[in-house]
């Protein structure tokens, strides 16, 4: 074998040794709670389709209608000729949703959340990267980490969800680097692998004190948080011109894409300068057309019912009996992680659940810190309470099968 391939093969072998090799299963059915995988029907707790809209017939029909009206592809980037009426309507809709929380709110539809995060961080630093510092939560999503790298600004990582530690770091940085005039604080609103919330009111207060931007990645908040599903800003009732909001549209909204909402001037700067927005083909207009339907469901009374059902599912899972060595993270969202620890153990658990007809992915480093390998259990409004019972029984059976002693029932009850 030639040397270059040999080097890659050796690195792949090392992943095997560390139980870090990932593989993909091929689904033969739509994203739903019951999926066909490798010829078997499985109950899935994997997807980010929190409201169960990805295969909703009304959304699918809107996608079809959008394709009939606007074709299969956009044909060009937004600044050339790919920007179509449904993209503009989508931007207006999401700007309208965030308008109570962001002054002079304007939307910008971007093809993916990953690209939107690159766009925001690179563009906010771009006028003067040497005079910019990005303060980034230790558990931020990979796309925010990559956006911070792309920006060429200084990056200071602050301890997870710790506004007090951030305050100290910002104060220290201000005295040590007086030339830095442009500050950006960036955070997930709901942390994707932990399910907890960022302390947005405290972070915003700091940003206002320092004249800093607060970039909020609401990938797991949009559709799930807030009475109308507008996300984390609605949930906390924040309002500020400092906020740059980003929501993804492939999760609770059930389709694909992302939207940035910020002050008109910020969005105009992004349109002019954000390379991951400019130098890529606009998403298919049909996707934006389908999103107009799904987002209307999200904000409707039906959307509220779906969010209430999601909360009921979470409560139904509350009393699952698990071995002491495993722990659940305190999460008030649809993301219910179960930390098992070592890679080999979590893989064994995921396999045992798979044998029982449940599909839940094992999440390992570098997606989560080493030693905190976990099952990332996610609920969807399309799940039933019976599905959650099945999950609980399967977890309890798998725990016994792995030889991990279950706590006594009376110990587990409050
Ligand atoms: C999924 C996700 C993204 C990326 O969004 P895509 O539209 O899938 O590219 C960004 N940030 C967070 C926190 C996410 O969970």
Short mmCIF file of C-alpha atoms and ligand atoms in Angstrom, two decimals:
data_model
loop_
_atom_site.label_atom_id
_atom_site.label_comp_id
_atom_site.label_asym_id
_atom_site.label_seq_id
_atom_site.Cartn_x
_atom_site.Cartn_y
_atom_site.Cartn_z
CA UNK A 1 0.00 0.00 0.00
CA UNK A 2 1.34 3.46 -0.73
CA UNK A 3 2.53 5.56 2.18
CA UNK A 4 -0.30 8.07 2.08
CA UNK A 5 -3.01 5.41 2.30
CA UNK A 6 -1.00 3.56 4.89
CA UNK A 7 -0.98 6.65 7.11
CA UNK A 8 -4.75 7.02 6.90
CA UNK A 9 -5.29 3.31 7.50
CA UNK A 10 -3.13 3.47 10.62
CA UNK A 11 -5.20 6.40 11.92
CA UNK A 12 -8.43 4.48 11.20
CA UNK A 13 -7.05 1.47 13.07
CA UNK A 14 -6.31 3.73 16.02
CA UNK A 15 -9.99 4.79 16.03
CA UNK A 16 -10.93 1.12 16.28
CA UNK A 17 -8.58 0.63 19.22
CA UNK A 18 -10.24 3.54 21.02
CA UNK A 19 -13.76 2.36 20.06
CA UNK A 20 -14.21 5.66 18.25
CA UNK A 21 -14.92 4.40 14.74
CA UNK A 22 -18.36 5.60 13.66
CA UNK A 23 -20.59 3.91 11.15
CA UNK A 24 -23.84 4.80 9.46
CA UNK A 25 -27.02 2.80 9.30
CA UNK A 26 -29.15 3.17 6.23
CA UNK A 27 -32.77 4.10 6.89
CA UNK A 28 -35.28 3.01 4.27
CA UNK A 29 -38.17 5.08 5.57
CA UNK A 30 -39.06 8.67 6.40
CA UNK A 31 -37.81 10.35 9.55
CA UNK A 32 -40.40 9.25 12.12
CA UNK A 33 -40.54 7.52 15.48
CA UNK A 34 -40.81 4.14 13.71
CA UNK A 35 -38.23 3.61 11.02
CA UNK A 36 -37.10 0.75 8.80
CA UNK A 37 -33.38 0.11 9.14
CA UNK A 38 -31.51 -2.85 7.71
CA UNK A 39 -34.82 -4.57 7.03
CA UNK A 40 -36.09 -4.18 10.61
CA UNK A 41 -38.65 -1.84 12.12
CA UNK A 42 -37.17 0.11 15.02
CA UNK A 43 -38.49 2.59 17.55
CA UNK A 44 -36.16 5.57 17.18
CA UNK A 45 -35.15 8.11 19.84
CA UNK A 46 -32.47 9.63 17.64
CA UNK A 47 -33.83 12.45 15.61
CA UNK A 48 -34.01 16.18 16.23
CA UNK A 49 -37.48 16.22 14.67
CA UNK A 50 -38.81 17.38 18.03
CA UNK A 51 -42.31 18.27 16.90
CA UNK A 52 -42.74 15.34 14.53
CA UNK A 53 -43.06 17.56 11.45
CA UNK A 54 -40.41 16.03 9.16
CA UNK A 55 -42.88 13.59 7.63
CA UNK A 56 -46.08 15.52 8.35
CA UNK A 57 -48.31 15.17 5.25
CA UNK A 58 -49.06 18.92 5.16
CA UNK A 59 -45.35 19.77 5.09
CA UNK A 60 -44.61 17.08 2.50
CA UNK A 61 -47.45 18.40 0.35
CA UNK A 62 -46.08 21.94 0.65
CA UNK A 63 -42.67 20.69 -0.47
CA UNK A 64 -44.29 19.09 -3.50
CA UNK A 65 -46.23 22.26 -4.28
CA UNK A 66 -43.03 24.29 -3.91
CA UNK A 67 -41.19 22.00 -6.33
CA UNK A 68 -44.01 22.22 -8.88
CA UNK A 69 -44.02 26.00 -8.62
CA UNK A 70 -40.29 26.78 -8.28
CA UNK A 71 -38.54 23.67 -9.63
CA UNK A 72 -36.07 21.31 -8.03
CA UNK A 73 -33.13 23.65 -7.60
CA UNK A 74 -32.40 27.34 -7.18
CA UNK A 75 -29.77 27.37 -9.92
CA UNK A 76 -27.42 29.96 -8.42
CA UNK A 77 -26.22 31.66 -5.28
CA UNK A 78 -28.42 34.24 -3.52
CA UNK A 79 -26.51 37.26 -4.85
CA UNK A 80 -26.65 36.05 -8.44
CA UNK A 81 -30.14 34.74 -9.23
CA UNK A 82 -30.90 32.01 -6.68
CA UNK A 83 -32.78 34.22 -4.20
CA UNK A 84 -36.46 33.51 -4.68
CA UNK A 85 -39.82 34.62 -3.26
CA UNK A 86 -40.09 31.72 -0.72
CA UNK A 87 -36.60 32.56 0.65
CA UNK A 88 -37.71 36.18 1.14
CA UNK A 89 -40.98 35.08 2.78
CA UNK A 90 -39.08 32.75 5.11
CA UNK A 91 -36.75 35.59 6.13
CA UNK A 92 -39.73 37.87 6.78
CA UNK A 93 -41.53 35.24 8.83
CA UNK A 94 -38.58 34.52 11.12
CA UNK A 95 -37.71 38.22 11.46
CA UNK A 96 -41.33 38.77 12.51
CA UNK A 97 -41.04 36.01 15.13
CA UNK A 98 -37.87 37.49 16.62
CA UNK A 99 -38.95 41.16 16.25
CA UNK A 100 -40.15 41.42 19.88
CA UNK A 101 -36.64 40.44 21.04
CA UNK A 102 -34.31 42.06 18.51
CA UNK A 103 -34.52 45.71 17.40
CA UNK A 104 -34.84 46.36 13.65
CA UNK A 105 -34.95 42.58 13.16
CA UNK A 106 -34.16 41.30 9.68
CA UNK A 107 -33.80 37.67 8.60
CA UNK A 108 -31.27 35.92 6.39
CA UNK A 109 -32.01 32.43 5.10
CA UNK A 110 -28.87 30.29 4.88
CA UNK A 111 -28.59 26.77 3.47
CA UNK A 112 -27.49 25.08 6.71
CA UNK A 113 -26.93 25.95 10.34
CA UNK A 114 -23.28 25.00 10.03
CA UNK A 115 -22.81 27.56 7.27
CA UNK A 116 -24.87 30.16 9.15
CA UNK A 117 -22.57 29.90 12.16
CA UNK A 118 -19.48 30.26 9.98
CA UNK A 119 -21.11 33.28 8.35
CA UNK A 120 -22.00 35.04 11.60
CA UNK A 121 -18.70 34.58 13.44
CA UNK A 122 -16.43 35.28 10.48
CA UNK A 123 -18.42 38.35 9.47
CA UNK A 124 -18.71 39.85 12.96
CA UNK A 125 -14.91 39.64 13.32
CA UNK A 126 -14.17 40.67 9.79
CA UNK A 127 -13.87 44.43 10.03
CA UNK A 128 -10.89 43.96 12.35
CA UNK A 129 -10.00 40.39 13.39
CA UNK A 130 -6.91 41.62 15.26
CA UNK A 131 -9.14 43.74 17.46
CA UNK A 132 -11.73 41.03 18.04
CA UNK A 133 -12.12 38.45 20.78
CA UNK A 134 -14.68 35.65 20.76
CA UNK A 135 -15.74 34.23 24.14
CA UNK A 136 -17.05 30.74 23.50
CA UNK A 137 -18.81 28.28 25.86
CA UNK A 138 -16.76 25.12 26.45
CA UNK A 139 -19.56 22.90 25.16
CA UNK A 140 -20.50 24.90 22.07
CA UNK A 141 -21.45 23.10 18.88
CA UNK A 142 -18.65 22.22 16.45
CA UNK A 143 -19.94 24.71 13.88
CA UNK A 144 -19.46 27.58 16.36
CA UNK A 145 -15.95 26.36 17.15
CA UNK A 146 -15.17 26.22 13.44
CA UNK A 147 -16.71 29.65 12.87
CA UNK A 148 -14.52 31.10 15.61
CA UNK A 149 -11.44 29.52 14.00
CA UNK A 150 -12.39 30.83 10.59
CA UNK A 151 -12.80 34.35 11.97
CA UNK A 152 -9.06 34.55 12.83
CA UNK A 153 -10.04 36.39 16.00
CA UNK A 154 -8.67 35.51 19.42
CA UNK A 155 -10.81 32.85 21.07
CA UNK A 156 -11.32 32.55 24.83
CA UNK A 157 -13.19 29.44 25.95
CA UNK A 158 -15.21 29.95 29.14
CA UNK A 159 -16.44 27.18 31.47
CA UNK A 160 -19.75 25.71 30.43
CA UNK A 161 -22.78 27.94 31.14
CA UNK A 162 -20.80 29.86 33.76
CA UNK A 163 -21.66 33.56 33.49
CA UNK A 164 -19.63 34.41 36.59
CA UNK A 165 -16.47 32.84 35.13
CA UNK A 166 -17.17 34.64 31.86
CA UNK A 167 -17.45 37.97 33.70
CA UNK A 168 -14.03 37.39 35.23
CA UNK A 169 -12.49 36.37 31.89
CA UNK A 170 -13.95 39.41 30.13
CA UNK A 171 -12.64 41.76 32.81
CA UNK A 172 -9.17 40.20 32.72
CA UNK A 173 -9.09 40.23 28.94
CA UNK A 174 -10.10 43.90 28.81
CA UNK A 175 -7.15 44.95 30.98
CA UNK A 176 -4.64 42.66 29.26
CA UNK A 177 -5.71 43.46 25.68
CA UNK A 178 -6.77 47.12 25.56
CA UNK A 179 -6.42 47.09 21.75
CA UNK A 180 -9.37 44.69 21.50
CA UNK A 181 -12.50 46.72 20.82
CA UNK A 182 -14.82 44.15 19.27
CA UNK A 183 -16.18 41.48 21.61
CA UNK A 184 -18.42 38.55 20.76
CA UNK A 185 -19.94 36.08 23.20
CA UNK A 186 -21.24 32.95 21.53
CA UNK A 187 -23.33 30.12 22.93
CA UNK A 188 -25.77 27.34 22.11
CA UNK A 189 -29.14 28.21 23.70
CA UNK A 190 -29.93 24.56 24.39
CA UNK A 191 -26.74 22.49 24.44
CA UNK A 192 -27.05 19.84 21.80
CA UNK A 193 -25.48 16.92 23.68
CA UNK A 194 -26.53 17.92 27.22
CA UNK A 195 -29.98 19.43 26.83
CA UNK A 196 -29.39 22.21 29.36
CA UNK A 197 -29.93 25.93 28.77
CA UNK A 198 -27.38 28.72 28.56
CA UNK A 199 -27.88 31.48 31.17
CA UNK A 200 -28.86 33.92 28.44
CA UNK A 201 -30.10 36.78 30.68
CA UNK A 202 -26.76 36.87 32.54
CA UNK A 203 -24.76 36.58 29.31
CA UNK A 204 -26.77 39.40 27.76
CA UNK A 205 -26.20 41.65 30.79
CA UNK A 206 -22.45 41.12 30.37
CA UNK A 207 -22.65 41.84 26.66
CA UNK A 208 -24.49 45.08 27.35
CA UNK A 209 -21.89 46.10 29.92
CA UNK A 210 -19.01 45.50 27.47
CA UNK A 211 -20.73 46.55 24.26
CA UNK A 212 -20.35 42.98 23.01
CA UNK A 213 -22.36 40.90 20.55
CA UNK A 214 -24.29 37.93 21.91
CA UNK A 215 -24.53 35.21 19.26
CA UNK A 216 -27.22 32.68 20.20
CA UNK A 217 -27.36 29.34 18.37
CA UNK A 218 -30.98 28.31 18.89
CA UNK A 219 -30.80 25.06 16.89
CA UNK A 220 -32.53 23.11 19.67
CA UNK A 221 -34.65 25.97 21.01
CA UNK A 222 -36.58 27.07 17.93
CA UNK A 223 -39.93 25.30 17.91
CA UNK A 224 -39.37 23.85 21.38
CA UNK A 225 -38.92 26.84 23.71
CA UNK A 226 -41.31 29.74 24.19
CA UNK A 227 -45.11 29.70 24.21
CA UNK A 228 -45.18 30.27 20.45
CA UNK A 229 -42.10 28.18 19.74
CA UNK A 230 -40.02 31.22 18.76
CA UNK A 231 -37.17 29.79 20.83
CA UNK A 232 -34.82 30.87 23.57
CA UNK A 233 -35.33 34.65 23.25
CA UNK A 234 -39.07 34.19 23.71
CA UNK A 235 -38.49 31.74 26.57
CA UNK A 236 -36.34 34.23 28.49
CA UNK A 237 -38.17 37.36 27.28
CA UNK A 238 -34.96 39.11 26.26
CA UNK A 239 -34.76 42.17 24.09
CA UNK A 240 -31.55 43.73 22.84
CA UNK A 241 -29.83 45.08 19.74
CA UNK A 242 -26.76 43.08 20.83
CA UNK A 243 -28.30 39.72 19.98
CA UNK A 244 -27.49 37.89 16.77
CA UNK A 245 -29.85 34.91 16.63
CA UNK A 246 -29.44 31.77 14.55
CA UNK A 247 -32.07 29.03 14.29
CA UNK A 248 -31.82 25.84 12.26
CA UNK A 249 -34.73 24.58 10.21
CA UNK A 250 -33.86 20.89 9.95
CA UNK A 251 -34.71 20.11 13.56
CA UNK A 252 -38.05 21.10 15.13
CA UNK A 253 -39.07 22.85 11.90
CA UNK A 254 -38.73 19.48 10.19
CA UNK A 255 -37.20 20.51 6.86
CA UNK A 256 -33.69 21.87 6.23
CA UNK A 257 -31.71 25.09 6.36
CA UNK A 258 -31.19 27.90 8.83
CA UNK A 259 -32.07 31.51 9.41
CA UNK A 260 -30.12 34.30 11.04
CA UNK A 261 -32.06 37.17 12.59
CA UNK A 262 -30.29 40.32 13.74
CA UNK A 263 -30.40 44.09 13.45
CA UNK A 264 -30.84 45.20 9.85
CA UNK A 265 -27.26 46.53 9.72
CA UNK A 266 -25.79 43.21 10.83
CA UNK A 267 -27.75 41.31 8.21
CA UNK A 268 -26.77 43.78 5.51
CA UNK A 269 -23.12 43.26 6.49
CA UNK A 270 -23.59 39.48 6.26
CA UNK A 271 -25.12 39.78 2.79
CA UNK A 272 -22.10 41.80 1.68
CA UNK A 273 -19.35 39.86 3.40
CA UNK A 274 -20.26 36.43 4.75
CA UNK A 275 -18.44 34.03 2.45
CA UNK A 276 -20.32 30.89 3.53
CA UNK A 277 -23.51 32.72 2.56
CA UNK A 278 -22.28 34.26 -0.67
CA UNK A 279 -20.25 31.50 -2.29
CA UNK A 280 -22.75 28.68 -2.30
CA UNK A 281 -25.86 27.77 -4.24
CA UNK A 282 -29.08 28.93 -2.60
CA UNK A 283 -31.13 26.06 -1.16
CA UNK A 284 -34.04 24.81 -3.23
CA UNK A 285 -36.90 27.33 -3.02
CA UNK A 286 -39.26 24.39 -2.42
CA UNK A 287 -37.59 23.85 0.96
CA UNK A 288 -38.33 27.43 1.98
CA UNK A 289 -41.87 27.01 0.67
CA UNK A 290 -42.35 23.88 2.82
CA UNK A 291 -40.92 25.74 5.82
CA UNK A 292 -43.64 28.38 5.58
CA UNK A 293 -46.15 25.59 6.24
CA UNK A 294 -44.18 23.85 8.98
CA UNK A 295 -43.38 27.09 10.83
CA UNK A 296 -47.05 28.05 10.77
CA UNK A 297 -47.81 24.75 12.50
CA UNK A 298 -44.99 25.41 15.01
CA UNK A 299 -46.49 28.74 16.12
CA UNK A 300 -50.14 27.62 16.06
CA UNK A 301 -52.28 26.18 18.85
CA UNK A 302 -51.38 22.76 17.47
CA UNK A 303 -47.70 23.60 17.92
CA UNK A 304 -48.41 24.49 21.54
CA UNK A 305 -50.14 21.15 22.03
CA UNK A 306 -47.15 19.37 20.55
CA UNK A 307 -44.81 21.18 22.95
CA UNK A 308 -47.08 20.23 25.87
CA UNK A 309 -47.00 16.59 24.74
CA UNK A 310 -43.21 16.74 24.58
CA UNK A 311 -43.17 17.88 28.21
CA UNK A 312 -45.50 15.00 29.14
CA UNK A 313 -43.14 12.50 27.48
CA UNK A 314 -40.25 13.93 29.47
CA UNK A 315 -42.22 13.56 32.70
CA UNK A 316 -43.06 9.98 31.76
CA UNK A 317 -39.36 9.19 31.49
CA UNK A 318 -38.56 10.83 34.80
CA UNK A 319 -38.76 7.73 37.00
CA UNK A 320 -36.70 5.34 34.85
CA UNK A 321 -34.61 3.05 37.09
CA UNK A 322 -30.97 3.16 36.19
CA UNK A 323 -27.77 1.83 37.72
CA UNK A 324 -25.94 4.31 39.93
CA UNK A 325 -22.94 4.33 37.59
CA UNK A 326 -25.01 5.88 34.83
CA UNK A 327 -26.43 9.33 35.18
CA UNK A 328 -28.97 11.49 33.47
CA UNK A 329 -28.21 15.14 32.88
CA UNK A 330 -30.71 17.66 34.27
CA UNK A 331 -32.52 18.65 31.11
CA UNK A 332 -35.84 20.40 30.70
CA UNK A 333 -35.74 19.92 26.97
CA UNK A 334 -36.43 17.13 24.51
CA UNK A 335 -32.77 16.10 24.74
CA UNK A 336 -32.40 13.54 27.54
CA UNK A 337 -28.80 12.34 27.65
CA UNK A 338 -27.83 9.24 29.59
CA UNK A 339 -24.14 9.37 30.44
CA UNK A 340 -22.55 5.93 30.64
CA UNK A 341 -18.87 6.91 30.64
CA UNK A 342 -16.66 4.64 28.57
CA UNK A 343 -16.93 4.12 24.83
CA UNK A 344 -17.07 0.31 25.03
CA UNK A 345 -19.92 0.42 27.57
CA UNK A 346 -22.04 2.88 25.65
CA UNK A 347 -21.59 0.90 22.44
CA UNK A 348 -22.61 -2.26 24.24
CA UNK A 349 -25.69 -0.52 25.62
CA UNK A 350 -26.68 0.87 22.22
CA UNK A 351 -26.28 -2.62 20.73
CA UNK A 352 -28.38 -4.20 23.49
CA UNK A 353 -31.15 -1.65 22.85
CA UNK A 354 -30.89 -2.28 19.12
CA UNK A 355 -31.50 -5.98 19.79
CA UNK A 356 -34.67 -4.96 21.63
CA UNK A 357 -35.83 -2.92 18.64
CA UNK A 358 -34.74 0.52 19.82
CA UNK A 359 -32.53 2.83 17.86
CA UNK A 360 -30.52 5.30 19.98
CA UNK A 361 -27.08 6.47 18.98
CA UNK A 362 -24.01 6.29 21.18
CA UNK A 363 -22.29 9.68 21.30
CA UNK A 364 -18.54 9.66 21.93
CA UNK A 365 -15.57 12.03 21.85
CA UNK A 366 -14.88 14.43 20.28
CA UNK A 367 -18.61 15.24 20.12
CA UNK A 368 -18.66 15.04 23.94
CA UNK A 369 -15.72 15.15 26.40
CA UNK A 370 -13.71 11.92 26.74
CA UNK A 371 -15.07 9.72 29.56
CA UNK A 372 -18.64 11.03 29.18
CA UNK A 373 -19.80 8.79 26.34
CA UNK A 374 -23.55 8.76 26.35
CA UNK A 375 -26.81 7.80 24.77
CA UNK A 376 -28.43 10.90 23.40
CA UNK A 377 -32.12 10.13 23.82
CA UNK A 378 -34.38 12.60 22.07
CA UNK A 379 -38.14 12.79 22.28
CA UNK A 380 -40.43 13.86 19.51
CA UNK A 381 -44.03 14.98 19.81
CA UNK A 382 -44.76 12.03 17.52
CA UNK A 383 -43.77 9.62 20.32
CA UNK A 384 -46.51 8.21 22.53
CA UNK A 385 -46.37 7.66 26.29
CA UNK A 386 -46.30 3.92 25.46
CA UNK A 387 -43.14 4.49 23.42
CA UNK A 388 -41.53 6.04 26.49
CA UNK A 389 -42.64 3.04 28.60
CA UNK A 390 -41.01 0.76 26.05
CA UNK A 391 -37.82 2.82 26.24
CA UNK A 392 -37.78 2.63 30.03
CA UNK A 393 -38.27 -1.14 30.06
CA UNK A 394 -35.62 -1.66 27.39
CA UNK A 395 -33.11 0.47 29.31
CA UNK A 396 -33.83 -1.37 32.55
CA UNK A 397 -33.50 -4.75 30.82
CA UNK A 398 -30.27 -3.71 29.10
CA UNK A 399 -28.86 -2.49 32.42
CA UNK A 400 -29.57 -5.85 34.04
CA UNK A 401 -28.14 -7.68 31.08
CA UNK A 402 -24.92 -5.70 31.39
CA UNK A 403 -24.64 -6.81 35.01
CA UNK A 404 -25.12 -3.32 36.35
CA UNK A 405 -27.16 -3.50 39.53
CA UNK A 406 -30.36 -1.47 39.47
CA UNK A 407 -31.17 0.72 42.45
CA UNK A 408 -34.11 -0.44 44.55
CA UNK A 409 -37.41 1.05 43.49
CA UNK A 410 -37.93 2.74 46.88
CA UNK A 411 -34.51 4.39 46.64
CA UNK A 412 -35.38 5.83 43.28
CA UNK A 413 -38.68 7.34 44.30
CA UNK A 414 -38.48 10.76 45.96
C1 LIG B 1 -27.50 20.90 14.19
C2 LIG B 1 -26.79 22.07 14.75
C3 LIG B 1 -26.18 23.01 13.94
C4 LIG B 1 -26.05 22.81 12.45
O1 LIG B 1 -27.25 22.98 11.79
P1 LIG B 1 -27.44 22.29 10.37
O2 LIG B 1 -28.57 23.01 9.76
O3 LIG B 1 -27.72 20.85 10.64
O4 LIG B 1 -26.15 22.46 9.62
C5 LIG B 1 -25.65 24.14 14.52
N1 LIG B 1 -25.66 24.31 15.85
C6 LIG B 1 -26.22 23.40 16.68
C7 LIG B 1 -26.22 23.65 18.15
C8 LIG B 1 -26.78 22.26 16.16
O5 LIG B 1 -27.30 21.34 16.96
#
